[in-house]
Amino acid sequence: MSSPQSQSLDVRTALKQGIHLLREAHVPSDTLAAELLLLHVTRRDRTWLYAHPEEILDPEIIASYFSLLRRRAAGEPTQHLTGKQEFWGLEFEVTPEVLIPRPETEHLIEVALDRLAIRELRASRDHKLTGEGLTIVDIGTGSGCIAISLAKELPDAKIYATDVSPAALAMAQRNATRLGFSNRITFLESNLLQAFPSSAASSPHQSPVCPEPAERVTNHQSLLFDLIISNPPYIARKEFSNLPIEVRDHEPTSALYGGEEGYELYGQLIPEAARHLKPSGLLVLELGHDSLPAVRPLLEFPQWTNLLVTNDLAGIPRVLSAERT
Ligand SMILES: C[S@@+](CC[C@H](N)C(=O)[O-])C[C@H]1O[C@@H](n2cnc3c(N)ncnc32)[C@H](O)[C@@H]1O
C-alpha cells in the first residue's frame, strides 16, 4: 500500500489520519493541531474545511501536510510550522526567535485597560479612554503582542517597547508594520529600562532600533511612564527538564528563564519601574504559576499602593498590578 503522502485524500480522511498520527505521538490538542496544519497547507479557513469534507486534496498538499504532522509529532510547536498565532484578535507572525504569545497574557491587557480607565474616572475624566497624554512601555516585547495590542486599544498613547534580543525586536517591528502600528511604537534594544536613564544628566544607553529624530532620542532621558507593563521570563532554570519539549527545545531561552528560581528578574524590574513611573503610574506584571509569594513582597508601601492580583481562567494568580504612590 502506498504511503498517505503519495496519495490523493479527501479532506475528512486527511484530517482523521492527521489527528490519529498526532494522538499516537501524545501531542496535546491533537485535533486542533491537525486542523491548523491542514488549513495552513490548503490556505483555507475552518468554514471551508468542514463544508467540503469530500474535496480531494492534491498529492503535493498531502505530502506537505504529512511532513508538517511529522515535525509536530517530533515536538515542533504548531505555531512554528504555520508561522502565526492569534492574540487580542490580531494575527502575529512568530518564529523560534520569539515567545509564542499565550492566551493568559491577554489578561495583562485587560487589567491595564481597566486600571487606566479607573484612573481616568478618579481624575474626573470619564470620556472614552483613547490613551491621550499617556506614555507606556512594554518591557520584553518579544513578538510585540502586548505593545501592539495596546496601540490598537489606545490610539493616542505614546508607546515604547524594549527587549534584550535584537532578533525579537526585529520580529516585533515586522508585526507592528504588518498590522499598521509601526508609527505608534518606538522599539529599543535595552536591558529592562536601561535605555531610559532615570537621571536627566546621563545619556541614553541604547539607540532605537528604528532611527528616529535626535530630539526624541534625547527625550528618552527624562521620560516617566503612566504604565509599565511586562511579561518577563519567569520559568525556573531548575524546572528545565520538566518543561514540555515544545517549550524547552523550541522557544528562546532568553524568553523563558528568569533565573535559577524563576522570579529573579522581578527583583530588578520592580525597583527600576518605581524610578520610571509617574506618581499614580501603573505597573502590570505577568506572573509564573508559583511566582506570587516571591513577587508580592517587592511591591510594598510606601512606594506602592492599590495592589491587585488577577487570576487567569485556570484560577492561577496570573497578573500582579500596583500603583506608584
Ligand atoms: C516571556 S517573553 C514575553 C514576550 C512577549 N511580551 C509576550 O508576552 O509574549 C520575555 C521577553 O523578555 C525579553 N527579555 C529577557 N530578559 C530581558 C531584559 N533583561 N530586559 C529586556 N527584555 C528582556 C526576552 O528576550 C523575551 O522576548
GROMACS .gro file of C-alpha atoms and ligand atoms in nm:
model
  352
    1MET     CA    1   0.000   0.000   0.000
    2SER     CA    2   0.133   0.345  -0.086
    3SER     CA    3   0.201   0.592   0.198
    4PRO     CA    4  -0.061   0.865   0.261
    5GLN     CA    5   0.186   1.127   0.131
    6SER     CA    6   0.184   0.987  -0.222
    7GLN     CA    7  -0.195   0.955  -0.237
    8SER     CA    8  -0.480   1.190  -0.305
    9LEU     CA    9  -0.701   1.200   0.003
   10ASP     CA   10  -1.025   1.374   0.076
   11VAL     CA   11  -1.036   1.644   0.344
   12ARG     CA   12  -1.218   1.429   0.602
   13THR     CA   13  -0.975   1.137   0.567
   14ALA     CA   14  -0.669   1.364   0.575
   15LEU     CA   15  -0.794   1.523   0.896
   16LYS     CA   16  -0.874   1.187   1.057
   17GLN     CA   17  -0.530   1.047   0.967
   18GLY     CA   18  -0.359   1.363   1.092
   19ILE     CA   19  -0.539   1.351   1.428
   20HIS     CA   20  -0.452   0.982   1.460
   21LEU     CA   21  -0.081   1.045   1.386
   22LEU     CA   22  -0.061   1.325   1.646
   23ARG     CA   23  -0.260   1.127   1.904
   24GLU     CA   24  -0.019   0.834   1.871
   25ALA     CA   25   0.266   1.078   1.942
   26HIS     CA   26   0.080   1.215   2.251
   27VAL     CA   27   0.065   1.566   2.107
   28PRO     CA   28  -0.163   1.788   2.320
   29SER     CA   29  -0.471   1.937   2.145
   30ASP     CA   30  -0.421   1.689   1.861
   31THR     CA   31  -0.746   1.774   1.675
   32LEU     CA   32  -0.680   2.148   1.678
   33ALA     CA   33  -0.317   2.098   1.568
   34ALA     CA   34  -0.417   1.870   1.277
   35GLU     CA   35  -0.685   2.119   1.172
   36LEU     CA   36  -0.447   2.416   1.183
   37LEU     CA   37  -0.184   2.232   0.979
   38LEU     CA   38  -0.441   2.125   0.720
   39LEU     CA   39  -0.574   2.481   0.698
   40HIS     CA   40  -0.218   2.605   0.657
   41VAL     CA   41  -0.127   2.374   0.366
   42THR     CA   42  -0.462   2.422   0.190
   43ARG     CA   43  -0.463   2.801   0.259
   44ARG     CA   44  -0.831   2.773   0.351
   45ASP     CA   45  -1.036   2.868   0.655
   46ARG     CA   46  -1.218   2.645   0.902
   47THR     CA   47  -1.560   2.703   0.740
   48TRP     CA   48  -1.427   2.564   0.412
   49LEU     CA   49  -1.271   2.267   0.588
   50TYR     CA   50  -1.600   2.148   0.737
   51ALA     CA   51  -1.813   2.248   0.436
   52HIS     CA   52  -1.603   2.038   0.193
   53PRO     CA   53  -1.526   1.704   0.363
   54GLU     CA   54  -1.537   1.517   0.028
   55GLU     CA   55  -1.299   1.751  -0.158
   56ILE     CA   56  -0.997   1.563  -0.292
   57LEU     CA   57  -0.661   1.715  -0.197
   58ASP     CA   58  -0.364   1.708  -0.435
   59PRO     CA   59  -0.078   1.468  -0.354
   60GLU     CA   60   0.161   1.767  -0.307
   61ILE     CA   61  -0.073   1.917  -0.046
   62ILE     CA   62  -0.097   1.582   0.129
   63ALA     CA   63   0.283   1.546   0.121
   64SER     CA   64   0.331   1.891   0.282
   65TYR     CA   65   0.062   1.815   0.538
   66PHE     CA   66   0.219   1.486   0.648
   67SER     CA   67   0.564   1.645   0.657
   68LEU     CA   68   0.431   1.912   0.899
   69LEU     CA   69   0.244   1.648   1.101
   70ARG     CA   70   0.568   1.452   1.148
   71ARG     CA   71   0.752   1.768   1.261
   72ARG     CA   72   0.469   1.844   1.505
   73ALA     CA   73   0.481   1.486   1.634
   74ALA     CA   74   0.858   1.532   1.692
   75GLY     CA   75   0.792   1.836   1.913
   76GLU     CA   76   0.793   2.148   1.694
   77PRO     CA   77   0.514   2.385   1.804
   78THR     CA   78   0.223   2.418   1.560
   79GLN     CA   79   0.279   2.796   1.554
   80HIS     CA   80   0.636   2.750   1.427
   81LEU     CA   81   0.500   2.533   1.145
   82THR     CA   82   0.224   2.775   1.047
   83GLY     CA   83   0.430   3.086   1.137
   84LYS     CA   84   0.146   3.258   1.321
   85GLN     CA   85  -0.053   3.294   1.643
   86GLU     CA   86  -0.362   3.499   1.719
   87PHE     CA   87  -0.352   3.736   2.017
   88TRP     CA   88  -0.608   4.002   2.114
   89GLY     CA   89  -0.786   3.945   1.781
   90LEU     CA   90  -0.471   4.019   1.579
   91GLU     CA   91  -0.259   3.773   1.383
   92PHE     CA   92   0.107   3.777   1.491
   93GLU     CA   93   0.391   3.631   1.290
   94VAL     CA   94   0.606   3.407   1.511
   95THR     CA   95   0.943   3.240   1.464
   96PRO     CA   96   1.161   3.038   1.703
   97GLU     CA   97   1.326   3.371   1.798
   98VAL     CA   98   1.025   3.496   1.997
   99LEU     CA   99   0.796   3.352   2.260
  100ILE     CA  100   0.467   3.232   2.111
  101PRO     CA  101   0.202   3.470   2.256
  102ARG     CA  102  -0.007   3.287   2.517
  103PRO     CA  103  -0.380   3.339   2.581
  104GLU     CA  104  -0.320   3.411   2.952
  105THR     CA  105  -0.112   3.718   2.856
  106GLU     CA  106  -0.434   3.878   2.728
  107HIS     CA  107  -0.525   3.923   3.097
  108LEU     CA  108  -0.240   4.178   3.121
  109ILE     CA  109  -0.406   4.390   2.853
  110GLU     CA  110  -0.745   4.363   3.027
  111VAL     CA  111  -0.602   4.462   3.366
  112ALA     CA  112  -0.402   4.752   3.219
  113LEU     CA  113  -0.703   4.892   3.031
  114ASP     CA  114  -0.934   4.852   3.334
  115ARG     CA  115  -0.691   5.022   3.569
  116LEU     CA  116  -0.615   5.305   3.327
  117ALA     CA  117  -0.990   5.364   3.287
  118ILE     CA  118  -1.034   5.373   3.667
  119ARG     CA  119  -0.751   5.627   3.694
  120GLU     CA  120  -0.929   5.846   3.437
  121LEU     CA  121  -1.256   5.825   3.631
  122ARG     CA  122  -1.077   5.918   3.953
  123ALA     CA  123  -0.940   6.224   3.774
  124SER     CA  124  -1.300   6.303   3.664
  125ARG     CA  125  -1.213   6.237   3.301
  126ASP     CA  126  -1.492   5.996   3.219
  127HIS     CA  127  -1.478   6.020   2.840
  128LYS     CA  128  -1.368   5.724   2.630
  129LEU     CA  129  -1.014   5.608   2.709
  130THR     CA  130  -0.802   5.687   2.400
  131GLY     CA  131  -0.462   5.699   2.567
  132GLU     CA  132  -0.428   6.072   2.506
  133GLY     CA  133  -0.138   6.204   2.713
  134LEU     CA  134  -0.033   5.853   2.823
  135THR     CA  135   0.322   5.720   2.787
  136ILE     CA  136   0.357   5.343   2.807
  137VAL     CA  137   0.643   5.095   2.794
  138ASP     CA  138   0.627   4.719   2.735
  139ILE     CA  139   0.942   4.552   2.874
  140GLY     CA  140   1.049   4.231   2.696
  141THR     CA  141   0.821   4.280   2.397
  142GLY     CA  142   0.908   3.955   2.211
  143SER     CA  143   0.665   3.929   1.919
  144GLY     CA  144   0.533   4.274   2.014
  145CYS     CA  145   0.195   4.130   2.113
  146ILE     CA  146   0.144   4.347   2.425
  147ALA     CA  147   0.269   4.676   2.280
  148ILE     CA  148   0.076   4.630   1.954
  149SER     CA  149  -0.249   4.529   2.130
  150LEU     CA  150  -0.222   4.839   2.350
  151ALA     CA  151  -0.155   5.052   2.041
  152LYS     CA  152  -0.477   4.913   1.892
  153GLU     CA  153  -0.682   4.990   2.206
  154LEU     CA  154  -0.523   5.327   2.290
  155PRO     CA  155  -0.487   5.512   1.958
  156ASP     CA  156  -0.349   5.830   2.117
  157ALA     CA  157  -0.095   5.677   2.358
  158LYS     CA  158   0.280   5.706   2.306
  159ILE     CA  159   0.420   5.353   2.330
  160TYR     CA  160   0.773   5.221   2.376
  161ALA     CA  161   0.877   4.855   2.364
  162THR     CA  162   1.211   4.711   2.479
  163ASP     CA  163   1.387   4.379   2.452
  164VAL     CA  164   1.741   4.247   2.503
  165SER     CA  165   1.707   4.034   2.191
  166PRO     CA  166   1.769   4.216   1.860
  167ALA     CA  167   1.603   3.925   1.676
  168ALA     CA  168   1.287   3.963   1.889
  169LEU     CA  169   1.283   4.339   1.828
  170ALA     CA  170   1.309   4.283   1.453
  171MET     CA  171   1.014   4.042   1.471
  172ALA     CA  172   0.810   4.284   1.685
  173GLN     CA  173   0.880   4.561   1.439
  174ARG     CA  174   0.774   4.341   1.146
  175ASN     CA  175   0.447   4.263   1.326
  176ALA     CA  176   0.388   4.632   1.401
  177THR     CA  177   0.445   4.720   1.036
  178ARG     CA  178   0.224   4.440   0.902
  179LEU     CA  179  -0.057   4.529   1.145
  180GLY     CA  180  -0.031   4.903   1.074
  181PHE     CA  181   0.107   5.026   1.408
  182SER     CA  182   0.474   5.091   1.326
  183ASN     CA  183   0.437   5.469   1.356
  184ARG     CA  184   0.286   5.430   1.704
  185ILE     CA  185   0.560   5.229   1.879
  186THR     CA  186   0.930   5.303   1.939
  187PHE     CA  187   1.129   4.980   1.969
  188LEU     CA  188   1.450   4.992   2.173
  189GLU     CA  189   1.718   4.735   2.247
  190SER     CA  190   1.751   4.761   2.623
  191ASN     CA  191   1.812   4.560   2.938
  192LEU     CA  192   1.485   4.630   3.122
  193LEU     CA  193   1.458   5.013   3.136
  194GLN     CA  194   1.826   5.098   3.099
  195ALA     CA  195   1.759   5.282   2.771
  196PHE     CA  196   1.568   5.533   2.983
  197PRO     CA  197   1.815   5.665   3.243
  198SER     CA  198   1.630   5.796   3.548
  199SER     CA  199   1.880   6.083   3.581
  200ALA     CA  200   1.827   6.361   3.326
  201ALA     CA  201   2.205   6.421   3.325
  202SER     CA  202   2.303   6.083   3.182
  203SER     CA  203   2.295   5.979   2.816
  204PRO     CA  204   2.067   5.711   2.673
  205HIS     CA  205   2.239   5.371   2.690
  206GLN     CA  206   2.090   5.241   2.368
  207SER     CA  207   1.968   5.379   2.040
  208PRO     CA  208   1.630   5.296   1.897
  209VAL     CA  209   1.626   5.003   1.658
  210CYS     CA  210   1.445   5.225   1.416
  211PRO     CA  211   1.632   5.553   1.355
  212GLU     CA  212   1.426   5.847   1.465
  213PRO     CA  213   1.482   6.220   1.513
  214ALA     CA  214   1.759   6.300   1.763
  215GLU     CA  215   1.514   6.509   1.964
  216ARG     CA  216   1.303   6.206   2.050
  217VAL     CA  217   1.612   6.001   2.145
  218THR     CA  218   1.719   6.276   2.385
  219ASN     CA  219   1.370   6.282   2.532
  220HIS     CA  220   1.408   5.921   2.649
  221GLN     CA  221   1.640   6.050   2.921
  222SER     CA  222   1.372   6.221   3.124
  223LEU     CA  223   1.073   6.002   3.037
  224LEU     CA  224   0.838   5.895   3.312
  225PHE     CA  225   0.564   5.647   3.231
  226ASP     CA  226   0.194   5.621   3.308
  227LEU     CA  227   0.206   5.245   3.252
  228ILE     CA  228   0.490   4.994   3.268
  229ILE     CA  229   0.376   4.652   3.153
  230SER     CA  230   0.574   4.330   3.122
  231ASN     CA  231   0.554   3.958   3.074
  232PRO     CA  232   0.911   3.886   3.185
  233PRO     CA  233   1.087   3.549   3.164
  234TYR     CA  234   0.978   3.368   3.482
  235ILE     CA  235   1.049   2.997   3.449
  236ALA     CA  236   1.297   2.845   3.697
  237ARG     CA  237   1.611   2.703   3.533
  238LYS     CA  238   1.586   2.411   3.770
  239GLU     CA  239   1.250   2.325   3.604
  240PHE     CA  240   1.424   2.280   3.266
  241SER     CA  241   1.382   1.904   3.249
  242ASN     CA  242   1.011   1.922   3.345
  243LEU     CA  243   0.916   2.154   3.060
  244PRO     CA  244   0.725   2.023   2.759
  245ILE     CA  245   0.958   1.958   2.465
  246GLU     CA  246   0.772   2.221   2.258
  247VAL     CA  247   0.883   2.487   2.507
  248ARG     CA  248   1.221   2.353   2.625
  249ASP     CA  249   1.367   2.277   2.283
  250HIS     CA  250   1.188   2.530   2.061
  251GLU     CA  251   1.131   2.860   2.242
  252PRO     CA  252   1.415   3.111   2.307
  253THR     CA  253   1.591   3.063   2.642
  254SER     CA  254   1.606   3.442   2.694
  255ALA     CA  255   1.225   3.444   2.687
  256LEU     CA  256   1.184   3.155   2.928
  257TYR     CA  257   1.420   3.162   3.225
  258GLY     CA  258   1.408   3.429   3.494
  259GLY     CA  259   1.694   3.269   3.691
  260GLU     CA  260   1.755   2.954   3.893
  261GLU     CA  261   1.432   3.006   4.091
  262GLY     CA  262   1.245   3.185   3.811
  263TYR     CA  263   1.141   3.504   3.991
  264GLU     CA  264   1.485   3.677   3.999
  265LEU     CA  265   1.418   3.928   3.718
  266TYR     CA  266   1.121   4.078   3.909
  267GLY     CA  267   1.374   4.181   4.177
  268GLN     CA  268   1.546   4.411   3.923
  269LEU     CA  269   1.241   4.511   3.725
  270ILE     CA  270   1.024   4.636   4.014
  271PRO     CA  271   1.276   4.885   4.165
  272GLU     CA  272   1.358   5.011   3.812
  273ALA     CA  273   0.986   5.055   3.743
  274ALA     CA  274   0.948   5.253   4.067
  275ARG     CA  275   1.211   5.501   3.939
  276HIS     CA  276   1.044   5.537   3.598
  277LEU     CA  277   0.674   5.575   3.684
  278LYS     CA  278   0.485   5.899   3.733
  279PRO     CA  279   0.303   5.939   4.063
  280SER     CA  280  -0.008   5.714   4.036
  281GLY     CA  281   0.160   5.537   3.742
  282LEU     CA  282   0.071   5.171   3.697
  283LEU     CA  283   0.287   4.859   3.694
  284VAL     CA  284   0.125   4.549   3.539
  285LEU     CA  285   0.321   4.223   3.551
  286GLU     CA  286   0.252   3.870   3.436
  287LEU     CA  287   0.335   3.606   3.697
  288GLY     CA  288   0.454   3.248   3.666
  289HIS     CA  289   0.220   2.988   3.816
  290ASP     CA  290   0.402   2.998   4.153
  291SER     CA  291   0.568   3.346   4.146
  292LEU     CA  292   0.318   3.537   4.364
  293PRO     CA  293   0.467   3.461   4.711
  294ALA     CA  294   0.813   3.580   4.596
  295VAL     CA  295   0.695   3.884   4.398
  296ARG     CA  296   0.416   4.032   4.611
  297PRO     CA  297   0.656   4.144   4.893
  298LEU     CA  298   0.852   4.353   4.638
  299LEU     CA  299   0.552   4.583   4.593
  300GLU     CA  300   0.513   4.729   4.939
  301PHE     CA  301   0.400   5.061   5.082
  302PRO     CA  302   0.527   5.340   5.086
  303GLN     CA  303   0.644   5.306   4.722
  304TRP     CA  304   0.346   5.102   4.600
  305THR     CA  305  -0.025   5.103   4.670
  306ASN     CA  306  -0.354   4.952   4.542
  307LEU     CA  307  -0.204   4.608   4.480
  308LEU     CA  308  -0.429   4.379   4.277
  309VAL     CA  309  -0.389   4.009   4.196
  310THR     CA  310  -0.589   3.880   3.898
  311ASN     CA  311  -0.638   3.508   3.834
  312ASP     CA  312  -0.636   3.352   3.489
  313LEU     CA  313  -0.913   3.123   3.362
  314ALA     CA  314  -0.743   2.827   3.532
  315GLY     CA  315  -0.761   3.010   3.869
  316ILE     CA  316  -0.382   3.075   3.878
  317PRO     CA  317  -0.272   3.418   4.010
  318ARG     CA  318  -0.150   3.548   3.674
  319VAL     CA  319  -0.136   3.928   3.687
  320LEU     CA  320   0.004   4.145   3.963
  321SER     CA  321  -0.065   4.515   3.929
  322ALA     CA  322   0.008   4.808   4.153
  323GLU     CA  323   0.014   5.186   4.157
  324ARG     CA  324   0.315   5.404   4.232
  325THR     CA  325   0.239   5.628   4.528
  326LIG     C1  326   0.823   3.579   2.838
  326LIG     S1  327   0.884   3.663   2.694
  326LIG     C2  328   0.748   3.773   2.663
  326LIG     C3  329   0.732   3.811   2.520
  326LIG     C4  330   0.603   3.890   2.490
  326LIG     N1  331   0.598   4.013   2.565
  326LIG     C5  332   0.482   3.805   2.523
  326LIG     O1  333   0.413   3.834   2.622
  326LIG     O2  334   0.454   3.708   2.451
  326LIG     C6  335   1.006   3.765   2.768
  326LIG     C7  336   1.080   3.859   2.673
  326LIG     O3  337   1.170   3.939   2.753
  326LIG     C8  338   1.294   3.951   2.688
  326LIG     N2  339   1.393   3.976   2.795
  326LIG     C9  340   1.459   3.887   2.873
  326LIG     N3  341   1.537   3.949   2.961
  326LIG    C10  342   1.521   4.082   2.940
  326LIG    C11  343   1.577   4.201   2.998
  326LIG     N4  344   1.664   4.193   3.097
  326LIG     N5  345   1.539   4.320   2.950
  326LIG    C12  346   1.450   4.330   2.846
  326LIG     N6  347   1.395   4.221   2.787
  326LIG    C13  348   1.428   4.101   2.833
  326LIG    C14  349   1.312   3.822   2.612
  326LIG     O4  350   1.403   3.837   2.505
  326LIG    C15  351   1.167   3.792   2.568
  326LIG     O5  352   1.141   3.848   2.441
   0.00000   0.00000   0.00000
